[in-house]
Short mmCIF file of C-alpha atoms and ligand atoms in Angstrom, two decimals:
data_model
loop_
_atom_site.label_atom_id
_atom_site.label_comp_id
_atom_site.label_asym_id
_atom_site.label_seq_id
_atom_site.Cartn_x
_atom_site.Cartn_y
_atom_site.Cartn_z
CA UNK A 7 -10.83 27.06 -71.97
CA UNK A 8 -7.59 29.07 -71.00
CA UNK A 9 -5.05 29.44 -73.56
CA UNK A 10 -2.12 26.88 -73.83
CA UNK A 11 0.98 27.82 -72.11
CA UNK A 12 3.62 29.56 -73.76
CA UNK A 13 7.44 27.44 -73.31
CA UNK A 14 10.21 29.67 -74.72
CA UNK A 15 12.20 27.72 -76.84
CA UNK A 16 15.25 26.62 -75.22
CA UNK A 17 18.49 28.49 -75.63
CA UNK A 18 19.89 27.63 -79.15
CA UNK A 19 16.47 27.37 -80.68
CA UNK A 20 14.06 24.68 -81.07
CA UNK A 21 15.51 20.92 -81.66
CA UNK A 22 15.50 18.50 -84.84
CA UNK A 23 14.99 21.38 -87.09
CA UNK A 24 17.10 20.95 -89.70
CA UNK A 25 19.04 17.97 -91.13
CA UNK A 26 21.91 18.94 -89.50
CA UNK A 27 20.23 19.33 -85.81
CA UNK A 28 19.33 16.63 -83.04
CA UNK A 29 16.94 13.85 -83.69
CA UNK A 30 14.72 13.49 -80.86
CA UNK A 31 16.53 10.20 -79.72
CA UNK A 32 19.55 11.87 -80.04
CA UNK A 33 20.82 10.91 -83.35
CA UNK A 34 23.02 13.33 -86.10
CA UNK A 35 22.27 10.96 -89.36
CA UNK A 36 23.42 7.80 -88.47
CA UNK A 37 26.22 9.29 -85.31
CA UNK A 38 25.28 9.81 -81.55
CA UNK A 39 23.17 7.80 -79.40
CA UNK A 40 23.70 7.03 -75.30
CA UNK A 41 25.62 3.72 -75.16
CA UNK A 42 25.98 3.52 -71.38
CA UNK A 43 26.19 1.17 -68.73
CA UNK A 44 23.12 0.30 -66.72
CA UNK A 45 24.80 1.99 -63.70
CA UNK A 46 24.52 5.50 -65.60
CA UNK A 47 21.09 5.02 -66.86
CA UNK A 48 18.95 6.88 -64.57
CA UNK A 49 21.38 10.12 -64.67
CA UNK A 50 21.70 10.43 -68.20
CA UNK A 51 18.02 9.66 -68.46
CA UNK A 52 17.15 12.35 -66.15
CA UNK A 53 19.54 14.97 -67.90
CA UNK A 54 17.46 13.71 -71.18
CA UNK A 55 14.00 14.14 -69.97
CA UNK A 56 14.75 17.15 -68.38
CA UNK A 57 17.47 19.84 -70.45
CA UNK A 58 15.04 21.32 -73.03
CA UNK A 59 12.96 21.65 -70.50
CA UNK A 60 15.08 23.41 -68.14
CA UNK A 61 16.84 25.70 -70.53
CA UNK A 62 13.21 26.68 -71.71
CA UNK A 63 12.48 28.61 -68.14
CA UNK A 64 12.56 32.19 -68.29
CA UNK A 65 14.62 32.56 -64.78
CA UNK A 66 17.49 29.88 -66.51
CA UNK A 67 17.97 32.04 -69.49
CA UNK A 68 18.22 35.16 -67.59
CA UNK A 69 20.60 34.20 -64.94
CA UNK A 70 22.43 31.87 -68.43
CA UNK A 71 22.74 35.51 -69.97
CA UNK A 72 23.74 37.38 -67.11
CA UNK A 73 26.07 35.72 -66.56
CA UNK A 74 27.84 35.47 -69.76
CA UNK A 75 27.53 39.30 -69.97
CA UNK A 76 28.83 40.05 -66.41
CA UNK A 77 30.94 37.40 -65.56
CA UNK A 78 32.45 35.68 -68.62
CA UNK A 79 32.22 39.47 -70.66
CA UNK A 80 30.35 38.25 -73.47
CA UNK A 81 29.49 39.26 -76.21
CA UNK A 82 33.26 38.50 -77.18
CA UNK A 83 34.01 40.84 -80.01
CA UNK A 84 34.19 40.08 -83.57
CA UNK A 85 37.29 41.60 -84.75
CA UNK A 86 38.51 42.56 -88.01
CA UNK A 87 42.08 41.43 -89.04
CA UNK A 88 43.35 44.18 -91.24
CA UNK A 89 47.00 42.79 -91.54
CA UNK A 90 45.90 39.06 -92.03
CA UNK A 91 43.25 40.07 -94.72
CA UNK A 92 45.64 42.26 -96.88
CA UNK A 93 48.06 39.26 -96.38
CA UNK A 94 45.93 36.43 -97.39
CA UNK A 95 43.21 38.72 -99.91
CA UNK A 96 40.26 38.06 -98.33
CA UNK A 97 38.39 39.19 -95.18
CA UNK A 98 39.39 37.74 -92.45
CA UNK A 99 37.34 38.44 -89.09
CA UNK A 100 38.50 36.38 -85.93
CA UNK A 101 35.52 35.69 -83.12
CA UNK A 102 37.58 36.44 -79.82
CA UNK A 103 36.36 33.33 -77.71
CA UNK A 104 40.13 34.16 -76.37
CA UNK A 105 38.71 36.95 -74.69
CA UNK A 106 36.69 35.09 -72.38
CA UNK A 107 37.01 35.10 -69.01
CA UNK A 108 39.62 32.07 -68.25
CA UNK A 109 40.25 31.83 -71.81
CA UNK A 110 38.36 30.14 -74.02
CA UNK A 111 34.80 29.69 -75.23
CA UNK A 112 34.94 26.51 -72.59
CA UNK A 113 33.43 28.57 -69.79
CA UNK A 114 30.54 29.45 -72.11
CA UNK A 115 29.45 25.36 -71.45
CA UNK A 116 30.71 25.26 -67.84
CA UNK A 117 28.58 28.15 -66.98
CA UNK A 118 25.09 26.36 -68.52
CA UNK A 119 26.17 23.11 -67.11
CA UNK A 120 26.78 24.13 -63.36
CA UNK A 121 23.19 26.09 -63.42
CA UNK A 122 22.02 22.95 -65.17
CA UNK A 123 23.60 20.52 -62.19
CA UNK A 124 22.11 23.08 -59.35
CA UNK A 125 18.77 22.42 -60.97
CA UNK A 126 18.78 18.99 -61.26
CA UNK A 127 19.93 19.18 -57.26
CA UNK A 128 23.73 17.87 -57.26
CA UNK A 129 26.21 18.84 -55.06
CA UNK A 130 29.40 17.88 -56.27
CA UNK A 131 31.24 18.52 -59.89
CA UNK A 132 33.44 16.23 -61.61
CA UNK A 133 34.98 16.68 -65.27
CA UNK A 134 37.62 15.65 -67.70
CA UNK A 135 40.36 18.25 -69.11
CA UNK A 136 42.55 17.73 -72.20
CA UNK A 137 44.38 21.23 -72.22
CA UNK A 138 43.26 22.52 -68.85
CA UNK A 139 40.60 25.10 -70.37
CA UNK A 140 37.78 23.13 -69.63
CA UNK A 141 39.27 21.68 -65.87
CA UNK A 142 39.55 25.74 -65.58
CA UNK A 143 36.24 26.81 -66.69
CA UNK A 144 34.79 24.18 -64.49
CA UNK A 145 37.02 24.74 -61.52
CA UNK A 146 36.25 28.06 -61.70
CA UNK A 147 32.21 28.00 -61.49
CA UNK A 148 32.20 25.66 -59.25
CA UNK A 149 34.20 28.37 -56.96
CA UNK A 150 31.24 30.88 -58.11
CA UNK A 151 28.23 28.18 -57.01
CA UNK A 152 30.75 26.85 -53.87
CA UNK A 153 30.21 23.29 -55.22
CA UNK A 154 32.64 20.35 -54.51
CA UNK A 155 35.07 19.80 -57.71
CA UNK A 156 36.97 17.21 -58.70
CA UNK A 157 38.67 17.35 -62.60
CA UNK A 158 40.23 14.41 -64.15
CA UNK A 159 43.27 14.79 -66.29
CA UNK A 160 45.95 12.65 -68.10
CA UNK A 161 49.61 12.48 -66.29
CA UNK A 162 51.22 14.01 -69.99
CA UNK A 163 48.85 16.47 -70.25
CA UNK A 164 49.14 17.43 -66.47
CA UNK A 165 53.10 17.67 -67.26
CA UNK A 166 52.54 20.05 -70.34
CA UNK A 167 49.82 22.48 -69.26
CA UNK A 168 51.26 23.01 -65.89
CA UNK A 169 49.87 26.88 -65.93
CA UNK A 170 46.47 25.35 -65.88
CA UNK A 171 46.27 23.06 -63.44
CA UNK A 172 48.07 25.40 -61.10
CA UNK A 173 44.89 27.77 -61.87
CA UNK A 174 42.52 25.01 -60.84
CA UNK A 175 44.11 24.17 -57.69
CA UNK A 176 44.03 27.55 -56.82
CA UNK A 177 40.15 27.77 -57.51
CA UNK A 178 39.66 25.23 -54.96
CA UNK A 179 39.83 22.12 -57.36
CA UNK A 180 41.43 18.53 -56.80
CA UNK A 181 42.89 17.14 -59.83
CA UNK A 182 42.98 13.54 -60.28
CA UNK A 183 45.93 12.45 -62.90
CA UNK A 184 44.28 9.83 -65.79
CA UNK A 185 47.83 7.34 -65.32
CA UNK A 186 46.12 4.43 -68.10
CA UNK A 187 46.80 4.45 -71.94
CA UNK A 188 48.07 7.26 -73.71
CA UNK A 189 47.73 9.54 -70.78
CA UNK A 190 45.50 12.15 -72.21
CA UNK A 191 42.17 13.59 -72.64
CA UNK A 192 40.39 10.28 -73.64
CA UNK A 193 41.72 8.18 -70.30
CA UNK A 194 41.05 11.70 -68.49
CA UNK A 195 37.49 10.57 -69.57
CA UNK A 196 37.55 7.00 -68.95
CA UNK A 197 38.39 8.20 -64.91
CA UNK A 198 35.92 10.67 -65.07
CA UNK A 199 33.07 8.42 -66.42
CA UNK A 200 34.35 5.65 -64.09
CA UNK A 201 33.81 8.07 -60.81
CA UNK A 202 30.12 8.58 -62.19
CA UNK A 203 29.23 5.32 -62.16
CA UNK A 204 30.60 5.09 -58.57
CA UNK A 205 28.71 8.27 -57.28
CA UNK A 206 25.26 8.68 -59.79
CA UNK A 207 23.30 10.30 -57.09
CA UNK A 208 25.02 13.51 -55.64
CA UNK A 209 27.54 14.37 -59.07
CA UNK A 210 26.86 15.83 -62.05
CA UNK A 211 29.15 14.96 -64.82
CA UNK A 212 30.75 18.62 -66.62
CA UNK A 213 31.61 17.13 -70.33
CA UNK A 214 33.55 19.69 -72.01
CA UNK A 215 32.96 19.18 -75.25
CA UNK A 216 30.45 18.44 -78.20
CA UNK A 217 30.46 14.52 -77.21
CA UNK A 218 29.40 11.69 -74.97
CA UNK A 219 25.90 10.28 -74.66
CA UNK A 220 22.52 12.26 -75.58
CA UNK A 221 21.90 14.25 -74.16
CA UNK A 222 25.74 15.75 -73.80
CA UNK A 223 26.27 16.72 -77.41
CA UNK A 224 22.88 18.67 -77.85
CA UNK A 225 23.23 20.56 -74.76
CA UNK A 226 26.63 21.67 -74.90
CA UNK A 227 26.54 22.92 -78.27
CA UNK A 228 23.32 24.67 -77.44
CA UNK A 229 25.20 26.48 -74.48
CA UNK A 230 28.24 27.11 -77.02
CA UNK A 231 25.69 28.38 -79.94
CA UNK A 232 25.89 31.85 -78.60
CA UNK A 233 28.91 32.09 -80.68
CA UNK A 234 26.89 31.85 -84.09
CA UNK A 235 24.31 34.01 -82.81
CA UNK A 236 26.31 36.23 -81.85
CA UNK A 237 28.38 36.44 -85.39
CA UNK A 238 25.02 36.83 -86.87
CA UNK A 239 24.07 39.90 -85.31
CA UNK A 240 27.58 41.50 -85.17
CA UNK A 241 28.23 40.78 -89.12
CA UNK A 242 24.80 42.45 -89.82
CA UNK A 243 26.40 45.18 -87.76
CA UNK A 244 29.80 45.47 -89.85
CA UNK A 245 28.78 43.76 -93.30
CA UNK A 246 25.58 44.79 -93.46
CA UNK A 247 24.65 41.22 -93.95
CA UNK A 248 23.90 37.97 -91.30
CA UNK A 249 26.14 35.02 -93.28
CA UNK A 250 29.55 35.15 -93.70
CA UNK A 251 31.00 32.90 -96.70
CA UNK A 252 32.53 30.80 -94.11
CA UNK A 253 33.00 29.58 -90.82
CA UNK A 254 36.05 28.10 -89.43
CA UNK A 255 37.02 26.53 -86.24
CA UNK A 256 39.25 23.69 -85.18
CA UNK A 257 38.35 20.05 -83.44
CA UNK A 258 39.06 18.62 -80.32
CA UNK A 259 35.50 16.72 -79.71
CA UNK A 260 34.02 19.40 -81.14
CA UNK A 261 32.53 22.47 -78.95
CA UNK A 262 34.01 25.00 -79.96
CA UNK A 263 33.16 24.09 -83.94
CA UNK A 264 29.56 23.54 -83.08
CA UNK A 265 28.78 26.77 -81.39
CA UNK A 266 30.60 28.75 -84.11
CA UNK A 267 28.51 26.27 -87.17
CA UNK A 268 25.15 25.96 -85.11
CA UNK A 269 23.32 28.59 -86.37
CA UNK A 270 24.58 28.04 -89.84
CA UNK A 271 23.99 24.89 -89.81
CA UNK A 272 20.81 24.91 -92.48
CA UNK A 273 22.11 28.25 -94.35
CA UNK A 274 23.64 25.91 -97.01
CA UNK A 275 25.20 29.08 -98.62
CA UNK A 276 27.61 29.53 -95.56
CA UNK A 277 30.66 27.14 -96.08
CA UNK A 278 32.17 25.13 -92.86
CA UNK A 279 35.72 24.34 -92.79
CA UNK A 280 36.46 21.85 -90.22
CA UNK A 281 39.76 21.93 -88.66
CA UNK A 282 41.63 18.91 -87.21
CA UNK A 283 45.09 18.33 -86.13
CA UNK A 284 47.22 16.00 -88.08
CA UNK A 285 49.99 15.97 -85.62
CA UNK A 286 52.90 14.89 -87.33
CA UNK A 287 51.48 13.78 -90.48
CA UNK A 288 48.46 11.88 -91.67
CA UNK A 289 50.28 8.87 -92.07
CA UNK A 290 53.13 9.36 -89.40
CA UNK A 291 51.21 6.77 -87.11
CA UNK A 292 51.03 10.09 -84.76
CA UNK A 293 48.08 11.80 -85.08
CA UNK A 294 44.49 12.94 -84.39
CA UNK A 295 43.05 13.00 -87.87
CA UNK A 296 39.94 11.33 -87.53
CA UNK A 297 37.85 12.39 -90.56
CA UNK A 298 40.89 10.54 -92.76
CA UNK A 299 41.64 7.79 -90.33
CA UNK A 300 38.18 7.29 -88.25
CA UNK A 301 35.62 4.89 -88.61
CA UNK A 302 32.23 4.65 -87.57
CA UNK A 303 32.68 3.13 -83.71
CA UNK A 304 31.31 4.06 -80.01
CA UNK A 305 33.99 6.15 -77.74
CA UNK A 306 32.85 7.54 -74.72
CA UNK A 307 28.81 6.92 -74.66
CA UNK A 308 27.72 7.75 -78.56
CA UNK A 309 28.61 6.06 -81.90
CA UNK A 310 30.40 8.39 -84.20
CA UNK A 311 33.84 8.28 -86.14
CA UNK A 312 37.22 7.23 -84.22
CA UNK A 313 40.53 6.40 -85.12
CA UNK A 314 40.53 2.56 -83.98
CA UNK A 315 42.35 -0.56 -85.11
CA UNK A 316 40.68 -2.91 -87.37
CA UNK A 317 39.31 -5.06 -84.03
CA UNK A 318 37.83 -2.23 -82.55
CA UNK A 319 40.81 -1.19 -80.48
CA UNK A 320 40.95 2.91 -79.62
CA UNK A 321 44.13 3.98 -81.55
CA UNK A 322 46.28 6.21 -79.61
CA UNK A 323 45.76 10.09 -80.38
CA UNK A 324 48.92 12.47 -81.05
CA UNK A 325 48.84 16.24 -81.09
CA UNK A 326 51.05 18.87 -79.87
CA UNK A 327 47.80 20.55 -78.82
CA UNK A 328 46.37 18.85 -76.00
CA UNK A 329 43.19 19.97 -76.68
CA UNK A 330 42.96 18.32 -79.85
CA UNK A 331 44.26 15.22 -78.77
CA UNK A 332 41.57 13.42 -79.03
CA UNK A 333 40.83 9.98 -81.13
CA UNK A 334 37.60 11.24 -82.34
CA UNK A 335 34.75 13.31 -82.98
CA UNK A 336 31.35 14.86 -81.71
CA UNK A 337 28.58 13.18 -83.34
CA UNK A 338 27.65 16.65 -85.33
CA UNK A 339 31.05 17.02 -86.61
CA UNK A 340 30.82 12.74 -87.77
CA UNK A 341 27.42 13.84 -89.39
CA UNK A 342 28.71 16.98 -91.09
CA UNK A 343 31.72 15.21 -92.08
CA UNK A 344 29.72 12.37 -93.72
CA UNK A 345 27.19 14.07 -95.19
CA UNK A 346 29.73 16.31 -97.38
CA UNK A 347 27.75 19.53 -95.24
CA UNK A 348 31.39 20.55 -93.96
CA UNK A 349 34.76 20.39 -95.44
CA UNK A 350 37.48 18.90 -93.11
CA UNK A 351 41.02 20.05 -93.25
CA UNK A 352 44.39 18.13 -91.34
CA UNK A 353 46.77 20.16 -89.88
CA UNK A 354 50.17 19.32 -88.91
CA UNK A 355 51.81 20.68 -85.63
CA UNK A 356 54.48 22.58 -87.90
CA UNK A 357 51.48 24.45 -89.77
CA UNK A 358 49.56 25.11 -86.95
CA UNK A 359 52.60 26.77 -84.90
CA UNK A 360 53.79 28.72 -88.23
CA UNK A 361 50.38 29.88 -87.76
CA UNK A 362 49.88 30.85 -84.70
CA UNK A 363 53.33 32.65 -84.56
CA UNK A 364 51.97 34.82 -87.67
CA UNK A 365 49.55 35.52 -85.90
CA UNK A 366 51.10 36.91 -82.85
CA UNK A 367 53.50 39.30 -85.67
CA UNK A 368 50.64 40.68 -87.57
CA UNK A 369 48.14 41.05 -85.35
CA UNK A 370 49.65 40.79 -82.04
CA UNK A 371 47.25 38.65 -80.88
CA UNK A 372 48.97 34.97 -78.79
CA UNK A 373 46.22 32.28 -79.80
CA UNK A 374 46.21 28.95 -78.12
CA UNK A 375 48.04 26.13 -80.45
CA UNK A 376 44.56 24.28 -80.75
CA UNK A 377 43.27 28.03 -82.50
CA UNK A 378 46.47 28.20 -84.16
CA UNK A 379 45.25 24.72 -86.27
CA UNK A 380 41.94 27.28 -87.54
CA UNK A 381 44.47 29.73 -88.29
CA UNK A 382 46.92 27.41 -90.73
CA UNK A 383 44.00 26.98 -93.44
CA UNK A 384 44.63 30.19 -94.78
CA UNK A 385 48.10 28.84 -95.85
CA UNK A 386 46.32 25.48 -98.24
CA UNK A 387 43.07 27.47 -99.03
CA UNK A 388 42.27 29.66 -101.39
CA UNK A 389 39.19 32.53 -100.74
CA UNK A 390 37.98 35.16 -102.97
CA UNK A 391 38.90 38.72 -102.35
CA UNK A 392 35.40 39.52 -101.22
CA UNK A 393 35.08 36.70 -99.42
CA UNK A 394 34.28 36.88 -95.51
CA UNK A 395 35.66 34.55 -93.60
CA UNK A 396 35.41 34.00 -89.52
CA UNK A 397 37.50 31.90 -87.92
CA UNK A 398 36.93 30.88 -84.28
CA UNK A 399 39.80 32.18 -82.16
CA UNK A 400 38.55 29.86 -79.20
CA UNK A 401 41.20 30.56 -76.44
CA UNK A 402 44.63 32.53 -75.73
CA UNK A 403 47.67 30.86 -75.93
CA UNK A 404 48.97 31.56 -72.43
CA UNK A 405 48.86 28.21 -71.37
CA UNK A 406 51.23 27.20 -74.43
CA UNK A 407 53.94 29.54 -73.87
CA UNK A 408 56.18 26.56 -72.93
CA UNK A 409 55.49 24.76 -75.82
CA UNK A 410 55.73 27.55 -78.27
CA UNK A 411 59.16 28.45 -76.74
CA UNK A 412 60.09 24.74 -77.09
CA UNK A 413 58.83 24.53 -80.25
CA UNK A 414 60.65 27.83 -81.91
CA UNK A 415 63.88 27.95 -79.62
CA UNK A 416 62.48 31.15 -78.55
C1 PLP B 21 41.43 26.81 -76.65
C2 PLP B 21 40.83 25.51 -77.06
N1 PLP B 21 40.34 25.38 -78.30
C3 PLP B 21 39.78 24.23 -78.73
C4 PLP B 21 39.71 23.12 -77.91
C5 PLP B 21 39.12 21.86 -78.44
O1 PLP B 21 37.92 21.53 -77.83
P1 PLP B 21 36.56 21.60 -78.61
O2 PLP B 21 36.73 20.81 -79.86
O3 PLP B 21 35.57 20.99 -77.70
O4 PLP B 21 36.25 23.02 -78.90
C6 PLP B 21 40.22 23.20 -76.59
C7 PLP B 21 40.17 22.05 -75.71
O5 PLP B 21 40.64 22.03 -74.62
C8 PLP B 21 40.77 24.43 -76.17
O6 PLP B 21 41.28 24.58 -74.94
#
């Protein structure tokens, strides 16, 4: 008899390990799901029964890595902040996602998703952007893989991160303005998800974040978990030890959170901290603080927790970060959340751009506003002096010079 075949495990790691992890129908506790029209069955099916799979062949991995090391410049450093630490008395180490090429730790996703979609044999892109990062990332490797793009984004947010979509124009994109509801990431989606339906054969659907239907969530954190795994091998490196005490990164839908948690996920020791925006309060009516104001509900394909009125309606998101400007959360981040495995802090736009301005004084380093939510916790948390704490510095803040310089008069 010849031996079994081998399968490398896909990249991430093998799924449903842990209680934190995929089930195999897709569920985190009681959150995810695919709640889809019929029309969108047979993609979304196909990108199920096929994405372990595919990540799992040698020649995906390789040209996955290769790509990340010579194109996006991974691994992104882990940096110490001296000045923050002695400020706050702790250890502070900031994972430069910023650093990226175009960015942010969006183009880790984009990159696994447009080798994903050439496999799979589509031709043509489409996507959803809240603050341009992820239209960017996409727009961009479709330019690398000369595949037709098309990026969906809402009229305000097209008005506020004007750098952006100037960049994806230039890399050959069309964006489509989302002109429904509050004009923002969610109705960016609602377009997006609408075109799919119309065109399920040729497209591939880019999500840009930890949401959406099963397979969606699983995959793109999987393609964002070389954050953690990275961490892990670069804190061995300076702390002579794997864990840190705690991770930190801020919410949109989630991505950027679950690649920096994944592989802590079932290290109970390691503490998450959670980071939402709370716009202009809690209770101000304006604001994307869905592990206080969400219930369980379905948005966009899976069931997890959304800010909604008592029928059902979608409340209306607020954030002076676009890219947290979102009514709710990845399924993960509703498990975690639930389940008591991660804390979850609400920060205001005033705290977030205090934060991100200290930043830019002590360690002369511009982070993007939605990074600059991460950054306000050390101003309402306490941490031991031997603490080590990484925060997820997940893009640059060049597309939010405008608003900063609104914002401080500047
Ligand atoms: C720099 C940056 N950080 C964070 C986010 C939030 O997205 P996610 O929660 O998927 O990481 C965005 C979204 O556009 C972003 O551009």
């Amino acid at each position: 008899m010849s031996a079994p075949v081998k399968i490398a495990s896909p990249i991430g790691g093998n799924a449903g390990k842990g209680a934190y992890h995929v089930s195999e129908r897709g569920y985190y506790g009681e959150f995810g799901g695919a709640f889809i029209p019929e029309m969108l069955y047979p993609n979304v099916e196909e990108l199920r029964r096929k994405y372990l799979e595919v990540m799992s062949e040698p020649s995906f991995k390789q040209e996955f890595d290769q790509l990340l090391k010579d194109y996006v410049g991974r691994p992104s450093p882990l940096y110490f902040a001296k000045r923050m630490s002695e400020k706050y008395g702790t250890k502070i180490y900031l994972k430069r996602e910023d650093l990226n090429h175009t960015g942010a730790h969006k183009i880790n996703n984009t990159i696994g998703q447009i080798l994903m979609a050439r496999r799979l044999g589509k031709t043509r892109i489409i996507a959803e952007t809240g603050a341009g990062q992820h239209g960017v990332a996409t727009a961009t490797v479709c330019a690398l893989m000369g595949m037709d793009c098309v990026v969906y984004m809402g009229e305000i947010d097209i008005a506020r991160q004007a750098p952006n979509v100037a960049r994806m124009k230039m890399l050959g994109a069309e964006v489509r303005p989302a002109r429904s509801g509050s004009k923002t990431l969610k109705d960016a989606t609602n377009e997006a998800i609408r075109d799919w339906i119309n065109n399920p054969v040729d497209t591939h659907y880019i999500i840009g974040s930890a949401i959406g239907p099963h397979p969606y969530p699983d995959m793109v954190t999987r393609f964002q978990s070389v954050i953690s795994e990275e961490i892990k091998a670069q804190l061995q490196e300076k702390e002579g030890r794997e864990n840190p005490d705690y991770v930190v990164a801020c919410i949109g839908g989630g991505s950027n959170a679950a690649g920096t948690f994944y592989h802590f996920l079932d290290e109970e020791q390691v503490k998450i901290i959670a980071v939402e925006a709370a716009g202009k309060g809690i209770d101000s009516g304006e604001s994307a603080a869905t592990s206080v104001l969400g219930h369980q509900g379905i948005i966009h394909g899976c069931k997890t927790l959304l800010m909604q009125t008592p029928d059902g309606q979608i409340t209306e998101p607020y954030s002076i970060s676009a890219g947290l400007d979102y009514p709710g959360v990845g399924p993960m981040h509703a498990h975690l959340c639930t389940s008591g495995r991660a804390t979850f802090k609400s920060i205001t736009d005033d705290e977030a751009m205090k934060a991100g301005l200290e930043l830019c004084k002590t360690e002369g380093i511009i982070p993007a506003i939605e990074s600059s939510h991460a950054l306000a916790i050390f101003g309402n948390t306490s941490f031991k002096s031997d603490d080590v704490v990484v925060v997820a510095l997940s893009g640059r803040g060049d597309k939010d010079l405008s608003t900063y310089i609104d914002h401080f008069g500047l």
